[in-house]
Each structure stands twice: as structure tokens, then as C-alpha cells.
Amino acid sequence: MPFSKLGLKPELISALTDKGYTAPTPIQTQSIPIIMAGKDVVAAAQTGTGKTAAFVLPILQKLNNGHTLRGKRIRSLILVPTRELAIQVHENIEAYSKNIELTSMAMYGGTDIDEQKRRLINGVDVLVATPGRLLDMAHQRALHFDELKVVVLDEADRMLDMGFGNDIRDILDRLPHERQSLLFSATLSRDVEDLSVDLTEYGPNGDVVEIRVTPKTEAATSVSQWMIGVDKDTRSALLSHLIKEEQWDQALIFVEQKHVAAKLVAQLAKRDIEADSIHGDRSQAQREHVLNRFKSGELKFLVATGVAARGIDIGKLSRVLNYDLPFKPEEYIHRIGRTGRAGASGEAISFVTWGDFKKLCAIESRLDHLLERREIEGFKARKAVPISILNYVPKSQR
Ligand code: AMP
């Protein structure tokens, strides 16, 4: 089905054509007409499905009506968990709105607040913001919500994981009741469902449409997933071996802790492999610099903590490695969603140690299949990972 069938304006369609999009993705086909009809939507869609365009395009279509804004006012608000995602969503908005008259801005913490205030003075049609900085602005009366027409909670599950629940509810309390509300989340957990009830409280009765494009058990199918059982102390040697012997072109490498990221970069450097890292202790400017090098292909190996890498869109990323297995199965799904995006194929590899057994079982149960196990010659684990149990339920949840 072509984009024109969805009822989008020619100016938007030509911008999509310039981006190289030929047809809408399933989440776009399902959500765009419903959002354009003015309904509230709660959608389960992970990163990589094209969800950003699914909510951005109807917003641009709706707001492009020559309306002039009062100062310090916004007409739509997209709340996102991290500054990286704010920048990325804003980049998409700029690309999609290049043929229409509309202002947009990304607002996030860790940068000069006065400069952002100045940009709000004339009002902004589409504001992408992280919750903390947005509240700061509202407290300082640099921003008013009385002209707001649409609010989006993007990656709602991540925002809740990061502890933004109260901030989001505080923000929702300040918004006009008459508005359109949209929520996108990789998972629709109980907490996300509760938040969606608060979000759509004032919407027209029964008008909330729930859309799911990701069946509970499905991770991106174009990603081949496999694991290697390994001892904790041989992981960096194994990684160097894989990079060199298997001639890896590029990899996003996930670790759980900041100090592990720095140590791994140093360990790889000793073996003549250039890598860099992004984690919470690096400044915004450093993070952006490293990310841009990685995106351009100049930097081949990026080590990231899960938090720092949230929402990052790297385009054609061929490989993701879980150097540390994540604690939550949802995090695993998010991480592997960084590769094989929008139809491209990718590979997601996990290093699994004996101590990771429970985490592995939880992930495999969530996926509803076991991960293929591969052995690398010379790296057989001294402490082997036991055979997995599917449908494993942690004791705390029995
Ligand atoms: P998202 O899930 O919004 O993070 O989007 C994932 C990637 O798919 C981004 O790089 C988008 O630019 C790209 N994308 C979004 N919609 C389409 C489409 N209809 N056709 C091709 N690529 C798309």
C-alpha cells in the first residue's frame, strides 16, 4: 500500500519519498488513519518498527494549518526518555516537515537552559522533550500548555523504568483536558497500562484504540540470535578473537556498568582494536561526538551501557553484542531491536556466563524459544551454562 492511501498530504509524502521510504510499515498503516481521525491510541511497538513516523506524520498533518502561536506556547508535546532519543525524534520531524511551515525543537537536560528558553519565546509547534527538563521549564514559567492539542508518550516503558512516572503524571496534570493522547511502548506491562489510563482519562469515552504490532513473543524476526557460553574472565579475549577472526565490520556492545565500558575499551586497545564508549559519566557533547563517529562508520566498535544507548537509532547496524546479559528480558528485546531495523538483517550475539543462567532462562521464556548455542574453539567455558528451561518463572513471581 502506498503512503498516499493513508490520506497524508503530498508535501509529507514527497519528504518520505526523499527519505527513501516506499511504503508504510505495519504500525504506520494501522496507526496513521486512527490518529488522523483524532482518536487516543495506545500502541505496543518496539523501536525499529517505524513507530516514530507513525505518530509524527499525523501530528504534522494536523498542525500544518497556518495557525500562529502565542509566545511560550506549544501545540504538541512528545515526551521521550533520553536526550539521544529527543535528538533523533527531532531529526525525523525536521526531515518529514521540510516541505511544510512548522516549527519544532528538541529540549533535554544537560545543556544550557537559557538558550532553550530563548527558542521557546515565539512558541513551538512540535516540542520533543525529556520529562525533567520540561518540568523545569514549566516551573520557571518559560512554557505554557494552554494551546496544546496532542501529547505523545514515546517509549513509555523506558520512561517508567528510568523513574519518570511521577514527573510524567505531574506534566499530564498541567495539560488541557481537551487534547489527543498517544502512547507508544515496546511492552504493555501493568505499569504502562496504568499510565495509559491516566493519560487518556479525559479522552472521549471508549475512544482509546489499542494497537499491537509486536506479538508478545516476537523479537525482530530478521535478526539472527545466538549465544556463546563463556567464562567471565575470558570475555574480552573472546570478543577480540571474534572481531579479528570473524572480521566483524561493526558492533554495538552492551555492558551493564560504566566502569566495565571503560575497562573493555582499554582491553580492546591492548589488542589493537579501536573502540569508544558512551555511558552516564560522559558529557552530552562527548556522547554525541562518539555516536556520530559510530553512525558515520568511522568508529567501528561502540561500547555502551543500556541506559546511555536507549532509543539510539544507528541506521544500518549489522551486529549487537550483549557482553553482559541484561537483567530484564524487555531490555534484551530493546537491545536486539537496534539491529535489523526496518527490514535489514542483523545479528544479535550474547555472551552468557554460568552466573547468567536465570537471566538467560527469563529471556528465552520471553522469546518463547531457546537461543542457538555456539561454541568458539579455544574458548570453551570452564563452568558450563546449564541446559535452559523454557517457561521459567523466577521464584519471586511464582
Ligand atoms: P523507529 O521505529 O521509528 O525508530 O524507526 C526505525 C527506522 O526505520 C528509522 O531509521 C526510520 O527512519 C526507518 N523508517 C521508518 N518508517 C519507514 C518506512 N515506511 N520505510 C522505510 N524505513 C522507515
PDB file of N, CA and C in Angstrom, residues 307-369:
ATOM      1  N   VAL A 307      21.476   2.125  29.519  1.00  0.00           N
ATOM      2  CA  VAL A 307      20.808   3.412  29.737  1.00  0.00           C
ATOM      3  C   VAL A 307      21.251   4.426  28.689  1.00  0.00           C
ATOM      4  N   ALA A 308      22.584   4.507  28.473  1.00  0.00           N
ATOM      5  CA  ALA A 308      23.106   5.510  27.530  1.00  0.00           C
ATOM      6  C   ALA A 308      22.614   5.237  26.114  1.00  0.00           C
ATOM      7  N   ALA A 309      22.375   3.966  25.804  1.00  0.00           N
ATOM      8  CA  ALA A 309      22.047   3.628  24.418  1.00  0.00           C
ATOM      9  C   ALA A 309      20.553   3.608  24.144  1.00  0.00           C
ATOM     10  N   ARG A 310      19.755   3.944  25.148  1.00  0.00           N
ATOM     11  CA  ARG A 310      18.311   3.873  24.941  1.00  0.00           C
ATOM     12  C   ARG A 310      17.844   4.740  23.789  1.00  0.00           C
ATOM     13  N   GLY A 311      17.078   4.127  22.921  1.00  0.00           N
ATOM     14  CA  GLY A 311      16.460   4.912  21.846  1.00  0.00           C
ATOM     15  C   GLY A 311      17.379   5.268  20.694  1.00  0.00           C
ATOM     16  N   ILE A 312      18.649   4.869  20.774  1.00  0.00           N
ATOM     17  CA  ILE A 312      19.555   5.253  19.691  1.00  0.00           C
ATOM     18  C   ILE A 312      19.186   4.555  18.388  1.00  0.00           C
ATOM     19  N   ASP A 313      19.158   5.307  17.316  1.00  0.00           N
ATOM     20  CA  ASP A 313      18.904   4.711  16.013  1.00  0.00           C
ATOM     21  C   ASP A 313      20.187   4.814  15.211  1.00  0.00           C
ATOM     22  N   ILE A 314      20.768   3.664  14.888  1.00  0.00           N
ATOM     23  CA  ILE A 314      22.073   3.700  14.234  1.00  0.00           C
ATOM     24  C   ILE A 314      21.943   3.419  12.748  1.00  0.00           C
ATOM     25  N   GLY A 315      20.708   3.285  12.280  1.00  0.00           N
ATOM     26  CA  GLY A 315      20.545   3.013  10.855  1.00  0.00           C
ATOM     27  C   GLY A 315      20.912   1.577  10.555  1.00  0.00           C
ATOM     28  N   LYS A 316      21.844   1.400   9.635  1.00  0.00           N
ATOM     29  CA  LYS A 316      22.167   0.030   9.224  1.00  0.00           C
ATOM     30  C   LYS A 316      23.180  -0.607  10.171  1.00  0.00           C
ATOM     31  N   LEU A 317      22.728  -1.080  11.300  1.00  0.00           N
ATOM     32  CA  LEU A 317      23.655  -1.713  12.235  1.00  0.00           C
ATOM     33  C   LEU A 317      23.572  -3.222  12.043  1.00  0.00           C
ATOM     34  N   SER A 318      24.722  -3.838  11.783  1.00  0.00           N
ATOM     35  CA  SER A 318      24.664  -5.266  11.448  1.00  0.00           C
ATOM     36  C   SER A 318      24.763  -6.160  12.676  1.00  0.00           C
ATOM     37  N   ARG A 319      25.292  -5.619  13.785  1.00  0.00           N
ATOM     38  CA  ARG A 319      25.566  -6.534  14.897  1.00  0.00           C
ATOM     39  C   ARG A 319      25.452  -5.870  16.260  1.00  0.00           C
ATOM     40  N   VAL A 320      24.766  -6.598  17.159  1.00  0.00           N
ATOM     41  CA  VAL A 320      24.685  -6.165  18.547  1.00  0.00           C
ATOM     42  C   VAL A 320      25.255  -7.284  19.403  1.00  0.00           C
ATOM     43  N   LEU A 321      26.079  -6.927  20.375  1.00  0.00           N
ATOM     44  CA  LEU A 321      26.612  -7.952  21.277  1.00  0.00           C
ATOM     45  C   LEU A 321      26.213  -7.627  22.714  1.00  0.00           C
ATOM     46  N   ASN A 322      25.636  -8.604  23.394  1.00  0.00           N
ATOM     47  CA  ASN A 322      25.440  -8.472  24.832  1.00  0.00           C
ATOM     48  C   ASN A 322      26.687  -9.015  25.518  1.00  0.00           C
ATOM     49  N   TYR A 323      27.603  -8.121  25.819  1.00  0.00           N
ATOM     50  CA  TYR A 323      28.818  -8.532  26.545  1.00  0.00           C
ATOM     51  C   TYR A 323      28.394  -8.954  27.946  1.00  0.00           C
ATOM     52  N   ASP A 324      27.471  -8.178  28.517  1.00  0.00           N
ATOM     53  CA  ASP A 324      26.759  -8.576  29.736  1.00  0.00           C
ATOM     54  C   ASP A 324      25.329  -8.852  29.333  1.00  0.00           C
ATOM     55  N   LEU A 325      24.771  -9.923  29.850  1.00  0.00           N
ATOM     56  CA  LEU A 325      23.352 -10.181  29.588  1.00  0.00           C
ATOM     57  C   LEU A 325      22.530  -9.220  30.443  1.00  0.00           C
ATOM     58  N   PRO A 326      21.485  -8.597  29.877  1.00  0.00           N
ATOM     59  CA  PRO A 326      20.700  -7.652  30.686  1.00  0.00           C
ATOM     60  C   PRO A 326      19.865  -8.375  31.746  1.00  0.00           C
ATOM     61  N   PHE A 327      19.473  -7.635  32.762  1.00  0.00           N
ATOM     62  CA  PHE A 327      18.676  -8.231  33.845  1.00  0.00           C
ATOM     63  C   PHE A 327      17.254  -8.526  33.409  1.00  0.00           C
ATOM     64  N   LYS A 328      16.691  -7.616  32.599  1.00  0.00           N
ATOM     65  CA  LYS A 328      15.292  -7.804  32.231  1.00  0.00           C
ATOM     66  C   LYS A 328      15.168  -8.287  30.793  1.00  0.00           C
ATOM     67  N   PRO A 329      14.281  -9.249  30.548  1.00  0.00           N
ATOM     68  CA  PRO A 329      14.067  -9.710  29.167  1.00  0.00           C
ATOM     69  C   PRO A 329      13.665  -8.564  28.240  1.00  0.00           C
ATOM     70  N   GLU A 330      12.901  -7.585  28.739  1.00  0.00           N
ATOM     71  CA  GLU A 330      12.477  -6.460  27.882  1.00  0.00           C
ATOM     72  C   GLU A 330      13.696  -5.686  27.375  1.00  0.00           C
ATOM     73  N   GLU A 331      14.705  -5.574  28.240  1.00  0.00           N
ATOM     74  CA  GLU A 331      15.922  -4.870  27.854  1.00  0.00           C
ATOM     75  C   GLU A 331      16.607  -5.627  26.704  1.00  0.00           C
ATOM     76  N   TYR A 332      16.598  -6.958  26.803  1.00  0.00           N
ATOM     77  CA  TYR A 332      17.183  -7.771  25.731  1.00  0.00           C
ATOM     78  C   TYR A 332      16.467  -7.469  24.407  1.00  0.00           C
ATOM     79  N   ILE A 333      15.133  -7.446  24.449  1.00  0.00           N
ATOM     80  CA  ILE A 333      14.354  -7.196  23.226  1.00  0.00           C
ATOM     81  C   ILE A 333      14.698  -5.810  22.666  1.00  0.00           C
ATOM     82  N   HIS A 334      14.808  -4.826  23.567  1.00  0.00           N
ATOM     83  CA  HIS A 334      15.166  -3.481  23.129  1.00  0.00           C
ATOM     84  C   HIS A 334      16.526  -3.471  22.455  1.00  0.00           C
ATOM     85  N   ARG A 335      17.481  -4.130  23.114  1.00  0.00           N
ATOM     86  CA  ARG A 335      18.850  -4.113  22.569  1.00  0.00           C
ATOM     87  C   ARG A 335      18.906  -4.745  21.191  1.00  0.00           C
ATOM     88  N   ILE A 336      18.283  -5.912  21.057  1.00  0.00           N
ATOM     89  CA  ILE A 336      18.419  -6.560  19.753  1.00  0.00           C
ATOM     90  C   ILE A 336      17.616  -5.813  18.692  1.00  0.00           C
ATOM     91  N   GLY A 337      16.667  -4.978  19.141  1.00  0.00           N
ATOM     92  CA  GLY A 337      15.911  -4.138  18.202  1.00  0.00           C
ATOM     93  C   GLY A 337      16.781  -3.060  17.573  1.00  0.00           C
ATOM     94  N   ARG A 338      18.018  -2.890  18.079  1.00  0.00           N
ATOM     95  CA  ARG A 338      18.924  -1.885  17.493  1.00  0.00           C
ATOM     96  C   ARG A 338      19.475  -2.363  16.163  1.00  0.00           C
ATOM     97  N   THR A 339      19.377  -3.676  15.910  1.00  0.00           N
ATOM     98  CA  THR A 339      19.919  -4.182  14.657  1.00  0.00           C
ATOM     99  C   THR A 339      18.769  -4.714  13.810  1.00  0.00           C
ATOM    100  N   GLY A 340      19.021  -4.967  12.539  1.00  0.00           N
ATOM    101  CA  GLY A 340      17.986  -5.499  11.653  1.00  0.00           C
ATOM    102  C   GLY A 340      16.791  -4.584  11.555  1.00  0.00           C
ATOM    103  N   ARG A 341      17.022  -3.270  11.611  1.00  0.00           N
ATOM    104  CA  ARG A 341      15.908  -2.328  11.613  1.00  0.00           C
ATOM    105  C   ARG A 341      15.285  -2.164  10.246  1.00  0.00           C
ATOM    106  N   ALA A 342      13.974  -1.914  10.275  1.00  0.00           N
ATOM    107  CA  ALA A 342      13.194  -1.660   9.060  1.00  0.00           C
ATOM    108  C   ALA A 342      13.564  -2.632   7.932  1.00  0.00           C
ATOM    109  N   GLY A 343      13.571  -3.912   8.298  1.00  0.00           N
ATOM    110  CA  GLY A 343      13.715  -4.942   7.278  1.00  0.00           C
ATOM    111  C   GLY A 343      15.136  -5.426   7.015  1.00  0.00           C
ATOM    112  N   ALA A 344      16.168  -4.657   7.410  1.00  0.00           N
ATOM    113  CA  ALA A 344      17.538  -5.101   7.155  1.00  0.00           C
ATOM    114  C   ALA A 344      17.846  -6.289   8.078  1.00  0.00           C
ATOM    115  N   SER A 345      18.785  -7.145   7.674  1.00  0.00           N
ATOM    116  CA  SER A 345      19.060  -8.289   8.546  1.00  0.00           C
ATOM    117  C   SER A 345      20.186  -7.939   9.513  1.00  0.00           C
ATOM    118  N   GLY A 346      20.201  -8.618  10.631  1.00  0.00           N
ATOM    119  CA  GLY A 346      21.221  -8.324  11.630  1.00  0.00           C
ATOM    120  C   GLY A 346      21.487  -9.546  12.482  1.00  0.00           C
ATOM    121  N   GLU A 347      22.430  -9.376  13.388  1.00  0.00           N
ATOM    122  CA  GLU A 347      22.870 -10.494  14.210  1.00  0.00           C
ATOM    123  C   GLU A 347      22.947 -10.009  15.647  1.00  0.00           C
ATOM    124  N   ALA A 348      22.369 -10.779  16.551  1.00  0.00           N
ATOM    125  CA  ALA A 348      22.444 -10.414  17.977  1.00  0.00           C
ATOM    126  C   ALA A 348      23.087 -11.570  18.735  1.00  0.00           C
ATOM    127  N   ILE A 349      24.249 -11.278  19.314  1.00  0.00           N
ATOM    128  CA  ILE A 349      25.039 -12.323  19.969  1.00  0.00           C
ATOM    129  C   ILE A 349      25.087 -12.023  21.462  1.00  0.00           C
ATOM    130  N   SER A 350      24.994 -13.058  22.283  1.00  0.00           N
ATOM    131  CA  SER A 350      25.077 -12.841  23.725  1.00  0.00           C
ATOM    132  C   SER A 350      26.177 -13.691  24.326  1.00  0.00           C
ATOM    133  N   PHE A 351      27.007 -13.052  25.158  1.00  0.00           N
ATOM    134  CA  PHE A 351      27.953 -13.811  25.968  1.00  0.00           C
ATOM    135  C   PHE A 351      27.194 -14.213  27.233  1.00  0.00           C
ATOM    136  N   VAL A 352      27.173 -15.504  27.520  1.00  0.00           N
ATOM    137  CA  VAL A 352      26.408 -15.965  28.680  1.00  0.00           C
ATOM    138  C   VAL A 352      27.338 -16.726  29.620  1.00  0.00           C
ATOM    139  N   THR A 353      27.427 -16.290  30.862  1.00  0.00           N
ATOM    140  CA  THR A 353      28.272 -16.989  31.830  1.00  0.00           C
ATOM    141  C   THR A 353      27.390 -17.883  32.706  1.00  0.00           C
ATOM    142  N   TRP A 354      28.041 -18.758  33.426  1.00  0.00           N
ATOM    143  CA  TRP A 354      27.325 -19.681  34.313  1.00  0.00           C
ATOM    144  C   TRP A 354      26.387 -18.896  35.243  1.00  0.00           C
ATOM    145  N   GLY A 355      26.866 -17.773  35.731  1.00  0.00           N
ATOM    146  CA  GLY A 355      26.074 -16.971  36.665  1.00  0.00           C
ATOM    147  C   GLY A 355      24.864 -16.295  36.013  1.00  0.00           C
ATOM    148  N   ASP A 356      24.824 -16.303  34.677  1.00  0.00           N
ATOM    149  CA  ASP A 356      23.718 -15.642  33.958  1.00  0.00           C
ATOM    150  C   ASP A 356      22.542 -16.576  33.716  1.00  0.00           C
ATOM    151  N   PHE A 357      22.620 -17.800  34.222  1.00  0.00           N
ATOM    152  CA  PHE A 357      21.652 -18.818  33.826  1.00  0.00           C
ATOM    153  C   PHE A 357      20.198 -18.369  33.990  1.00  0.00           C
ATOM    154  N   LYS A 358      19.881 -17.787  35.154  1.00  0.00           N
ATOM    155  CA  LYS A 358      18.477 -17.387  35.381  1.00  0.00           C
ATOM    156  C   LYS A 358      18.047 -16.300  34.403  1.00  0.00           C
ATOM    157  N   LYS A 359      18.970 -15.356  34.155  1.00  0.00           N
ATOM    158  CA  LYS A 359      18.647 -14.278  33.210  1.00  0.00           C
ATOM    159  C   LYS A 359      18.376 -14.868  31.831  1.00  0.00           C
ATOM    160  N   LEU A 360      19.206 -15.852  31.453  1.00  0.00           N
ATOM    161  CA  LEU A 360      19.045 -16.492  30.146  1.00  0.00           C
ATOM    162  C   LEU A 360      17.675 -17.164  30.051  1.00  0.00           C
ATOM    163  N   CYS A 361      17.313 -17.907  31.102  1.00  0.00           N
ATOM    164  CA  CYS A 361      16.016 -18.605  31.080  1.00  0.00           C
ATOM    165  C   CYS A 361      14.874 -17.606  30.951  1.00  0.00           C
ATOM    166  N   ALA A 362      14.979 -16.493  31.655  1.00  0.00           N
ATOM    167  CA  ALA A 362      13.903 -15.494  31.595  1.00  0.00           C
ATOM    168  C   ALA A 362      13.795 -14.911  30.183  1.00  0.00           C
ATOM    169  N   ILE A 363      14.956 -14.653  29.558  1.00  0.00           N
ATOM    170  CA  ILE A 363      14.950 -14.105  28.192  1.00  0.00           C
ATOM    171  C   ILE A 363      14.358 -15.120  27.212  1.00  0.00           C
ATOM    172  N   GLU A 364      14.811 -16.368  27.327  1.00  0.00           N
ATOM    173  CA  GLU A 364      14.329 -17.386  26.386  1.00  0.00           C
ATOM    174  C   GLU A 364      12.826 -17.632  26.571  1.00  0.00           C
ATOM    175  N   SER A 365      12.372 -17.551  27.812  1.00  0.00           N
ATOM    176  CA  SER A 365      10.928 -17.737  28.057  1.00  0.00           C
ATOM    177  C   SER A 365      10.144 -16.601  27.426  1.00  0.00           C
ATOM    178  N   ARG A 366      10.694 -15.398  27.517  1.00  0.00           N
ATOM    179  CA  ARG A 366      10.038 -14.223  26.928  1.00  0.00           C
ATOM    180  C   ARG A 366       9.975 -14.350  25.408  1.00  0.00           C
ATOM    181  N   LEU A 367      11.083 -14.871  24.820  1.00  0.00           N
ATOM    182  CA  LEU A 367      11.130 -15.035  23.361  1.00  0.00           C
ATOM    183  C   LEU A 367      10.292 -16.225  22.913  1.00  0.00           C
ATOM    184  N   ASP A 368      10.075 -17.126  23.850  1.00  0.00           N
ATOM    185  CA  ASP A 368       9.363 -18.374  23.584  1.00  0.00           C
ATOM    186  C   ASP A 368      10.176 -19.327  22.711  1.00  0.00           C
ATOM    187  N   HIS A 369      11.456 -19.127  22.675  1.00  0.00           N
ATOM    188  CA  HIS A 369      12.316 -20.135  22.036  1.00  0.00           C
ATOM    189  C   HIS A 369      13.706 -20.062  22.660  1.00  0.00           C
TER     190      HIS A 369
END
